[in-house]
Amino acid sequence: MPTEPLSRRRIVAAAIGLIEREGADAISMRRIAADLGVGVMSLYNHVPSKDVLLDGVAEAVLSKIEFTDDPDAHWTDRVRLQARAFRQIAHHYPRSLMVVVSRQLHSAAGLLPVERALATLRSAGFGGADAVRILRMFIAYIVGSLLREVGVTPTFAPVHTRMIKADSVDAALFPEVSSLAPLLDECDHEAEFEFGLELLIQAIVAHSARSR
C-alpha cells in the first residue's frame, strides 16, 4: 500500500499520536519528522513552526467534537449536550486537551465551539459578560473533571492512585475522613460528572432568576 503523501493533515495527526503516547513535551519538529520517516525540513513546507503545529493539534481536536444541537430545546438541555460533547472528545484525546486549553485559536475550527456555547447562552437571555463567565466556568469544570479521571503527572502521563487508605487514617484526629474513607476511595466518574454538571446548571438558573 503506497505511503500517503506528506501533508499538513498527516503531520498534525502524527503530532496528536505522539502527544497521546508521550505528552506535549515530546513534541519537536525533528521528532515528528523521524516518526513520519521524512526529512525535518520537509515539514516546514506544510507547517512553518512548532507553534503553528500545536495550533493545528488544537484545531484538529476541536473539529472532532460532534454537536447534536436542537435550537428549540431549553437552554439548559443544550448546555448539557454541549458539555457532554466536549467531555467525550476530551476522553478520546486527554493529553491533547491540555494543548487545546493552552492555545488562543482564531480559526473556524477553534471558534465554532465557542460560538455555539455563547450563542446558546445569549439566546437564553444572559448578558455578554455573564455568558463569557459561564463559558469559562464550564471549561474549567470539564478540564478539572478530566484531570481527576485520568490522573496527571507534570507531563500529563496517566497515574492511578487511591485517594484515601482507610487503615492509614487516624480516626481520632480525622473522624469524618475515616468514616467516609470507602466513599472517598471510589469514584464513578460518569455519575460524578453528571452530578457536578447539574449543580452548575442549577446554580446558573438561580443566578439568572436573581438577576431578573
Coordinates of N, CA and C in Angstrom, one line a residue:
M1 N 0.9 -1.2 0.0 CA 0.0 0.0 0.0 C 0.9 1.2 0.0
P2 N 0.7 2.2 -1.0 CA 1.6 3.4 -1.0 C 1.4 4.3 0.2
T3 N 2.5 4.9 0.5 CA 2.5 5.8 1.7 C 1.8 7.1 1.3
E4 N 0.9 7.6 2.2 CA 0.2 8.8 1.9 C 1.2 10.0 1.8
P5 N 1.0 10.8 0.8 CA 1.9 12.0 0.6 C 2.0 12.9 1.9
L6 N 3.1 13.5 2.1 CA 3.2 14.3 3.3 C 2.3 15.5 3.1
S7 N 1.6 15.8 4.2 CA 0.6 16.9 4.2 C 0.4 17.5 5.6
R8 N -0.2 18.6 5.7 CA -0.4 19.2 7.0 C -1.3 18.3 7.8
R9 N -2.3 17.7 7.2 CA -3.2 16.8 8.0 C -2.4 15.6 8.5
R10 N -1.5 15.0 7.8 CA -0.7 13.9 8.2 C 0.3 14.3 9.3
I11 N 0.8 15.5 9.2 CA 1.8 15.9 10.2 C 1.1 16.2 11.5
V12 N -0.1 16.8 11.5 CA -0.9 17.1 12.7 C -1.3 15.8 13.3
A13 N -1.8 14.8 12.5 CA -2.2 13.5 13.1 C -1.0 12.8 13.8
A14 N 0.2 12.9 13.2 CA 1.4 12.3 13.9 C 1.6 13.0 15.2
A15 N 1.5 14.4 15.2 CA 1.7 15.1 16.5 C 0.7 14.7 17.5
I16 N -0.6 14.5 17.2 CA -1.6 14.1 18.1 C -1.3 12.7 18.7
G17 N -0.9 11.8 17.8 CA -0.5 10.5 18.2 C 0.7 10.5 19.2
L18 N 1.7 11.4 18.9 CA 2.8 11.5 19.8 C 2.4 12.1 21.2
I19 N 1.6 13.1 21.2 CA 1.2 13.7 22.4 C 0.4 12.7 23.3
E20 N -0.5 12.0 22.6 CA -1.3 11.0 23.4 C -0.4 9.9 24.0
R21 N 0.7 9.5 23.3 CA 1.6 8.5 23.8 C 2.5 9.0 24.9
E22 N 3.1 10.2 24.6 CA 4.2 10.7 25.5 C 4.0 12.0 26.1
G23 N 3.0 12.7 25.7 CA 2.8 14.1 26.3 C 3.3 15.2 25.4
A24 N 2.8 16.4 25.6 CA 3.2 17.5 24.7 C 4.6 17.9 24.8
D25 N 5.3 17.6 25.9 CA 6.7 17.9 26.0 C 7.6 17.1 25.0
A26 N 7.0 16.0 24.4 CA 7.8 15.2 23.5 C 7.8 15.8 22.1
I27 N 6.9 16.8 21.9 CA 6.8 17.4 20.5 C 8.0 18.2 20.1
S28 N 8.5 17.9 18.9 CA 9.5 18.7 18.3 C 9.4 18.4 16.8
M29 N 9.8 19.3 16.0 CA 9.7 19.1 14.5 C 10.6 17.9 14.1
R30 N 11.8 17.8 14.8 CA 12.7 16.7 14.5 C 12.1 15.3 14.8
R31 N 11.4 15.3 16.0 CA 10.7 14.0 16.4 C 9.6 13.6 15.5
I32 N 8.8 14.6 15.1 CA 7.7 14.3 14.1 C 8.2 13.8 12.8
A33 N 9.3 14.5 12.3 CA 9.9 14.0 11.1 C 10.4 12.6 11.2
A34 N 11.0 12.2 12.3 CA 11.5 10.9 12.5 C 10.4 9.9 12.5
D35 N 9.3 10.2 13.2 CA 8.1 9.3 13.3 C 7.5 9.1 11.9
L36 N 7.5 10.1 11.1 CA 7.0 10.0 9.7 C 7.9 9.5 8.7
G37 N 9.2 9.4 9.1 CA 10.2 8.9 8.2 C 10.5 9.9 7.0
V38 N 10.5 11.2 7.4 CA 10.9 12.2 6.3 C 11.9 13.1 6.9
G39 N 12.5 13.9 6.0 CA 13.5 14.9 6.5 C 12.8 16.0 7.2
V40 N 13.4 16.6 8.2 CA 12.8 17.6 9.1 C 12.4 18.8 8.3
M41 N 13.3 19.2 7.3 CA 13.0 20.4 6.5 C 11.7 20.3 5.7
S42 N 11.4 19.0 5.3 CA 10.2 18.9 4.5 C 8.9 19.2 5.3
L43 N 9.0 19.2 6.6 CA 7.8 19.5 7.4 C 7.4 21.0 7.2
Y44 N 8.5 21.8 7.1 CA 8.2 23.3 7.0 C 7.5 23.7 5.8
N45 N 7.4 22.9 4.8 CA 6.6 23.2 3.6 C 5.1 23.2 3.9
H46 N 4.8 22.5 5.0 CA 3.3 22.4 5.4 C 3.0 23.0 6.7
V47 N 4.0 23.0 7.6 CA 3.8 23.6 9.0 C 5.0 24.4 9.3
P48 N 4.9 25.7 9.3 CA 6.1 26.6 9.3 C 6.8 26.6 10.7
S49 N 6.2 26.2 11.8 CA 6.8 26.2 13.1 C 6.1 25.3 14.0
K50 N 6.8 25.0 15.2 CA 6.2 24.2 16.2 C 4.9 24.8 16.8
D51 N 4.9 26.1 16.9 CA 3.8 26.9 17.4 C 2.6 26.7 16.5
V52 N 2.8 26.8 15.2 CA 1.7 26.5 14.3 C 1.2 25.1 14.3
L53 N 2.2 24.2 14.5 CA 1.8 22.8 14.6 C 0.9 22.5 15.8
L54 N 1.2 23.1 17.0 CA 0.4 23.0 18.2 C -1.0 23.6 18.0
D55 N -1.1 24.7 17.3 CA -2.4 25.3 16.9 C -3.2 24.3 16.1
G56 N -2.5 23.6 15.1 CA -3.1 22.6 14.3 C -3.6 21.5 15.1
V57 N -2.9 21.1 16.1 CA -3.3 20.0 17.0 C -4.6 20.4 17.7
A58 N -4.6 21.6 18.3 CA -5.8 22.1 19.0 C -7.0 22.2 18.1
E59 N -6.8 22.7 16.9 CA -7.9 22.8 15.9 C -8.4 21.5 15.5
A60 N -7.5 20.5 15.2 CA -8.0 19.2 14.8 C -8.8 18.5 15.9
V61 N -8.4 18.6 17.1 CA -9.1 18.0 18.2 C -10.5 18.6 18.3
L62 N -10.6 20.0 18.3 CA -11.8 20.7 18.4 C -12.8 20.3 17.3
S63 N -12.2 20.2 16.1 CA -13.1 19.9 14.9 C -13.7 18.5 15.0
K64 N -13.3 17.7 15.9 CA -13.9 16.3 16.1 C -15.0 16.3 17.1
I65 N -15.3 17.4 17.7 CA -16.5 17.5 18.6 C -17.7 17.3 17.8
E66 N -18.6 16.4 18.2 CA -19.8 16.1 17.5 C -21.0 16.8 18.3
F67 N -21.5 17.9 17.7 CA -22.6 18.6 18.4 C -23.9 18.1 17.9
T68 N -24.8 17.7 18.8 CA -26.2 17.4 18.4 C -27.0 18.5 19.1
D69 N -27.3 19.5 18.4 CA -28.0 20.7 19.0 C -29.4 20.8 18.5
D70 N -30.3 21.1 19.3 CA -31.7 21.4 19.0 C -32.0 22.8 19.4
P71 N -32.1 23.8 18.4 CA -32.3 25.2 18.8 C -33.6 25.4 19.5
D72 N -34.5 24.5 19.4 CA -35.8 24.7 20.0 C -35.9 24.1 21.5
A73 N -34.8 23.4 21.9 CA -34.7 22.8 23.2 C -34.5 23.9 24.2
H74 N -34.8 23.6 25.5 CA -34.5 24.6 26.5 C -33.0 24.8 26.6
W75 N -32.5 26.0 27.0 CA -31.1 26.2 27.0 C -30.3 25.3 27.9
T76 N -30.9 24.9 29.0 CA -30.2 24.0 30.0 C -29.9 22.7 29.3
D77 N -30.9 22.2 28.5 CA -30.6 20.9 27.8 C -29.5 21.1 26.8
R78 N -29.5 22.2 26.1 CA -28.5 22.5 25.1 C -27.1 22.6 25.7
V79 N -27.0 23.2 26.9 CA -25.8 23.3 27.6 C -25.3 21.9 28.0
R80 N -26.2 21.1 28.5 CA -25.8 19.7 28.9 C -25.2 19.0 27.7
L81 N -25.9 19.0 26.6 CA -25.4 18.3 25.4 C -24.0 18.8 25.0
Q82 N -23.8 20.1 25.0 CA -22.5 20.7 24.6 C -21.4 20.3 25.6
A83 N -21.7 20.3 26.9 CA -20.7 19.9 27.9 C -20.3 18.5 27.7
R84 N -21.3 17.6 27.4 CA -21.0 16.2 27.3 C -20.2 15.9 26.0
A85 N -20.5 16.7 24.9 CA -19.8 16.5 23.7 C -18.3 16.9 23.9
F86 N -18.1 18.0 24.6 CA -16.7 18.4 24.9 C -16.0 17.4 25.8
R87 N -16.7 16.9 26.7 CA -16.1 15.8 27.6 C -15.8 14.6 26.8
Q88 N -16.6 14.2 25.9 CA -16.4 13.0 25.1 C -15.1 13.1 24.3
I89 N -14.9 14.2 23.6 CA -13.7 14.4 22.8 C -12.5 14.5 23.8
A90 N -12.7 15.1 24.9 CA -11.6 15.1 25.9 C -11.1 13.8 26.4
H91 N -12.1 12.9 26.5 CA -11.7 11.5 26.8 C -11.0 10.8 25.7
H92 N -11.3 11.1 24.5 CA -10.6 10.5 23.4 C -9.2 11.0 23.2
Y93 N -9.0 12.3 23.6 CA -7.7 12.9 23.4 C -7.3 13.7 24.7
P94 N -7.1 12.9 25.8 CA -6.9 13.6 27.1 C -5.7 14.5 27.2
R95 N -4.6 14.0 26.6 CA -3.3 14.8 26.7 C -3.4 16.0 25.7
S96 N -4.0 15.8 24.5 CA -4.1 16.8 23.5 C -5.0 17.9 24.0
L97 N -6.0 17.6 25.0 CA -6.8 18.6 25.5 C -6.0 19.7 26.2
M98 N -4.9 19.3 26.8 CA -4.1 20.3 27.5 C -3.5 21.3 26.5
V99 N -3.3 20.8 25.3 CA -2.8 21.7 24.2 C -4.0 22.6 23.8
V100 N -5.2 22.1 23.7 CA -6.4 22.9 23.3 C -6.6 24.0 24.2
V101 N -6.6 23.8 25.6 CA -6.9 24.8 26.5 C -5.7 25.8 26.7
S102 N -4.6 25.5 26.1 CA -3.4 26.4 26.3 C -3.2 27.3 25.1
R103 N -4.0 27.1 24.0 CA -3.9 27.9 22.8 C -5.0 28.9 22.6
Q104 N -4.6 30.0 22.0 CA -5.6 31.0 21.6 C -5.9 30.9 20.1
L105 N -7.0 30.3 19.8 CA -7.3 29.9 18.4 C -8.2 30.9 17.7
H106 N -7.9 31.3 16.5 CA -8.7 32.2 15.7 C -9.3 31.6 14.4
S107 N -9.1 30.3 14.2 CA -9.6 29.7 13.0 C -11.1 29.3 13.2
A108 N -11.7 28.9 12.1 CA -13.1 28.5 12.2 C -13.3 27.3 13.2
A109 N -12.4 26.3 13.1 CA -12.5 25.1 13.9 C -12.3 25.5 15.4
G110 N -11.5 26.4 15.7 CA -11.2 26.8 17.1 C -12.4 27.6 17.6
L111 N -13.0 28.5 16.8 CA -14.0 29.4 17.3 C -15.4 28.8 17.3
L112 N -15.7 27.8 16.5 CA -17.0 27.2 16.4 C -17.6 26.7 17.7
P113 N -16.9 25.9 18.5 CA -17.4 25.5 19.8 C -17.7 26.7 20.7
V114 N -16.9 27.7 20.7 CA -17.1 28.9 21.5 C -18.3 29.7 21.0
E115 N -18.5 29.8 19.7 CA -19.6 30.5 19.1 C -20.9 29.8 19.5
R116 N -20.9 28.5 19.4 CA -22.1 27.7 19.8 C -22.5 27.9 21.2
A117 N -21.5 27.8 22.1 CA -21.8 27.9 23.5 C -22.3 29.3 23.8
L118 N -21.6 30.4 23.3 CA -22.0 31.7 23.6 C -23.4 32.0 23.0
A119 N -23.7 31.5 21.8 CA -25.0 31.8 21.2 C -26.1 31.1 22.0
T120 N -25.8 29.9 22.6 CA -26.8 29.3 23.4 C -27.1 30.1 24.6
L121 N -26.1 30.6 25.3 CA -26.3 31.4 26.5 C -26.9 32.7 26.2
R122 N -26.5 33.4 25.1 CA -27.1 34.7 24.8 C -28.6 34.5 24.4
S123 N -28.9 33.4 23.7 CA -30.3 33.2 23.4 C -31.2 32.9 24.6
A124 N -30.5 32.5 25.7 CA -31.2 32.3 26.9 C -31.4 33.5 27.7
G125 N -30.9 34.6 27.2 CA -31.1 35.9 27.9 C -29.9 36.4 28.7
F126 N -28.8 35.7 28.7 CA -27.7 36.1 29.5 C -26.9 37.3 28.8
G127 N -26.5 38.2 29.6 CA -25.7 39.3 29.0 C -24.3 38.8 28.6
G128 N -23.6 39.7 27.8 CA -22.3 39.2 27.3 C -21.3 38.8 28.4
A129 N -21.2 39.6 29.4 CA -20.2 39.3 30.5 C -20.6 38.0 31.2
D130 N -21.8 37.8 31.5 CA -22.2 36.6 32.2 C -22.0 35.4 31.2
A131 N -22.3 35.5 30.0 CA -22.2 34.4 29.0 C -20.7 34.0 29.0
V132 N -19.8 34.9 28.9 CA -18.4 34.6 28.9 C -17.9 33.9 30.2
R133 N -18.4 34.5 31.3 CA -18.0 33.9 32.6 C -18.5 32.4 32.7
I134 N -19.8 32.2 32.3 CA -20.4 30.9 32.3 C -19.6 29.9 31.5
L135 N -19.2 30.3 30.3 CA -18.5 29.5 29.4 C -17.1 29.1 30.0
R136 N -16.4 30.1 30.6 CA -15.1 29.8 31.2 C -15.3 28.8 32.4
M137 N -16.4 29.0 33.1 CA -16.7 28.1 34.3 C -16.9 26.7 33.8
F138 N -17.6 26.5 32.7 CA -17.9 25.1 32.2 C -16.6 24.5 31.7
I139 N -15.8 25.3 31.0 CA -14.5 24.7 30.5 C -13.6 24.3 31.7
A140 N -13.5 25.2 32.7 CA -12.7 24.8 33.9 C -13.2 23.6 34.6
Y141 N -14.6 23.4 34.7 CA -15.1 22.2 35.3 C -14.8 21.0 34.5
I142 N -15.0 21.0 33.2 CA -14.8 19.8 32.3 C -13.3 19.4 32.4
V143 N -12.4 20.4 32.2 CA -11.0 20.1 32.3 C -10.6 19.6 33.6
G144 N -11.1 20.2 34.7 CA -10.8 19.7 36.0 C -11.3 18.3 36.3
S145 N -12.5 18.0 35.8 CA -13.0 16.6 35.9 C -12.2 15.6 35.1
L146 N -11.7 16.0 33.9 CA -10.9 15.1 33.2 C -9.6 14.8 33.9
L147 N -8.9 15.8 34.4 CA -7.7 15.6 35.1 C -7.8 14.7 36.3
R148 N -9.0 14.8 37.0 CA -9.2 13.9 38.1 C -9.4 12.5 37.6
E149 N -10.1 12.3 36.5 CA -10.4 11.0 36.0 C -9.2 10.3 35.5
V150 N -8.3 10.9 34.7 CA -7.2 10.2 34.1 C -5.9 10.3 35.0
G151 N -5.9 11.3 35.9 CA -4.7 11.5 36.7 C -3.6 12.1 35.9
V152 N -2.8 12.9 36.5 CA -1.7 13.6 35.7 C -0.4 13.7 36.5
T153 N 0.7 13.7 35.7 CA 2.0 14.0 36.2 C 2.4 15.3 35.5
P154 N 3.5 15.9 35.8 CA 3.9 17.1 35.1 C 3.9 17.0 33.6
T155 N 4.0 15.8 33.0 CA 3.9 15.6 31.6 C 2.6 15.0 31.2
F156 N 1.6 15.1 32.1 CA 0.3 14.6 31.8 C 0.2 13.1 31.5
A157 N 1.1 12.4 32.1 CA 1.0 10.9 32.0 C 0.0 10.4 33.0
P158 N -0.9 9.4 32.6 CA -1.9 8.9 33.5 C -1.2 8.2 34.7
V159 N -1.8 8.5 35.9 CA -1.4 7.8 37.1 C -2.7 7.3 37.8
H160 N -2.5 6.2 38.5 CA -3.7 5.6 39.2 C -3.3 5.3 40.6
T161 N -3.8 6.2 41.5 CA -3.5 6.0 43.0 C -4.8 6.1 43.7
R162 N -4.9 5.5 44.9 CA -6.0 5.7 45.8 C -6.0 7.0 46.5
M163 N -7.1 7.6 46.7 CA -7.2 8.9 47.3 C -7.0 8.8 48.8
I164 N -7.7 7.8 49.4 CA -7.6 7.6 50.9 C -7.5 6.1 51.2
K165 N -6.5 5.8 52.1 CA -6.5 4.4 52.6 C -7.0 4.4 54.0
A166 N -8.1 3.7 54.2 CA -8.9 3.8 55.4 C -8.0 3.4 56.6
D167 N -7.2 2.4 56.4 CA -6.3 1.9 57.6 C -5.2 2.8 57.9
S168 N -5.0 3.9 57.1 CA -3.9 4.8 57.3 C -4.3 6.1 58.0
V169 N -5.6 6.2 58.2 CA -6.2 7.4 58.8 C -6.4 7.3 60.3
D170 N -6.0 8.3 61.0 CA -6.2 8.3 62.5 C -7.7 8.7 62.7
A171 N -8.5 7.8 63.1 CA -9.9 8.1 63.3 C -10.2 9.1 64.4
A172 N -9.3 9.2 65.4 CA -9.5 10.2 66.5 C -9.2 11.6 66.0
L173 N -8.3 11.7 65.1 CA -7.9 13.1 64.6 C -8.8 13.5 63.4
F174 N -9.2 12.5 62.6 CA -10.0 12.8 61.4 C -11.2 11.9 61.3
P175 N -12.2 12.1 62.2 CA -13.3 11.1 62.3 C -14.1 11.1 61.0
E176 N -14.3 12.3 60.3 CA -15.1 12.3 59.1 C -14.4 11.6 57.9
V177 N -13.1 11.9 57.8 CA -12.3 11.3 56.7 C -12.3 9.8 56.9
S178 N -12.1 9.4 58.2 CA -12.1 7.9 58.5 C -13.4 7.2 58.2
S179 N -14.5 7.8 58.6 CA -15.8 7.2 58.4 C -16.2 7.2 56.9
L180 N -15.7 8.2 56.2 CA -16.1 8.3 54.7 C -15.0 7.8 53.8
A181 N -14.0 7.2 54.3 CA -12.9 6.7 53.5 C -13.3 5.8 52.4
P182 N -14.2 4.8 52.6 CA -14.6 4.0 51.5 C -15.2 4.8 50.3
L183 N -16.0 5.8 50.6 CA -16.6 6.7 49.6 C -15.5 7.5 48.9
L184 N -14.6 8.0 49.7 CA -13.5 8.8 49.1 C -12.6 8.0 48.2
D185 N -12.6 6.7 48.5 CA -11.7 5.8 47.7 C -12.3 5.3 46.4
E186 N -13.5 5.6 46.2 CA -14.2 5.1 45.0 C -14.8 6.3 44.2
C187 N -14.9 6.1 42.9 CA -15.5 7.2 42.1 C -16.0 6.7 40.8
D188 N -17.3 6.9 40.7 CA -18.0 6.7 39.4 C -17.9 8.0 38.6
H189 N -16.9 8.0 37.7 CA -16.6 9.3 37.0 C -17.8 9.8 36.2
E190 N -18.6 9.0 35.6 CA -19.7 9.4 34.8 C -20.8 10.0 35.8
A191 N -21.1 9.4 36.9 CA -22.0 9.9 37.8 C -21.5 11.2 38.5
E192 N -20.3 11.2 38.8 CA -19.7 12.4 39.4 C -19.8 13.6 38.4
F193 N -19.5 13.4 37.1 CA -19.5 14.5 36.2 C -21.0 15.0 36.0
E194 N -21.9 14.1 35.9 CA -23.3 14.5 35.8 C -23.8 15.2 37.0
F195 N -23.4 14.8 38.2 CA -23.8 15.5 39.4 C -23.3 16.9 39.4
G196 N -22.0 17.1 39.1 CA -21.4 18.4 39.1 C -22.0 19.3 38.0
L197 N -22.3 18.7 36.8 CA -22.9 19.4 35.7 C -24.2 20.0 36.1
E198 N -25.0 19.1 36.8 CA -26.3 19.5 37.2 C -26.3 20.6 38.3
L199 N -25.3 20.5 39.2 CA -25.1 21.6 40.2 C -24.8 23.0 39.5
L200 N -23.9 22.9 38.5 CA -23.6 24.1 37.8 C -24.8 24.7 37.1
I201 N -25.5 23.9 36.4 CA -26.7 24.4 35.7 C -27.7 25.0 36.6
Q202 N -28.0 24.3 37.7 CA -29.0 24.8 38.7 C -28.5 26.1 39.3
A203 N -27.2 26.3 39.5 CA -26.6 27.5 40.1 C -26.8 28.6 39.1
I204 N -26.6 28.3 37.8 CA -26.8 29.4 36.8 C -28.2 29.8 36.7
V205 N -29.1 28.8 36.8 CA -30.6 29.1 36.7 C -30.9 30.0 37.9
A206 N -30.4 29.7 39.1 CA -30.7 30.6 40.3 C -30.1 32.0 40.1
H207 N -28.9 32.0 39.5 CA -28.2 33.3 39.3 C -29.1 34.2 38.3
S208 N -29.6 33.5 37.3 CA -30.4 34.2 36.3 C -31.7 34.7 36.9
A209 N -32.3 33.9 37.8 CA -33.5 34.3 38.4 C -33.3 35.6 39.3
R210 N -32.2 35.5 40.0 CA -31.9 36.7 40.9 C -31.6 37.9 40.1
S211 N -31.0 37.8 39.0 CA -30.6 38.9 38.1 C -31.9 39.6 37.6
R212 N -32.9 38.8 37.4 CA -34.1 39.4 36.8 C -35.1 39.9 37.8

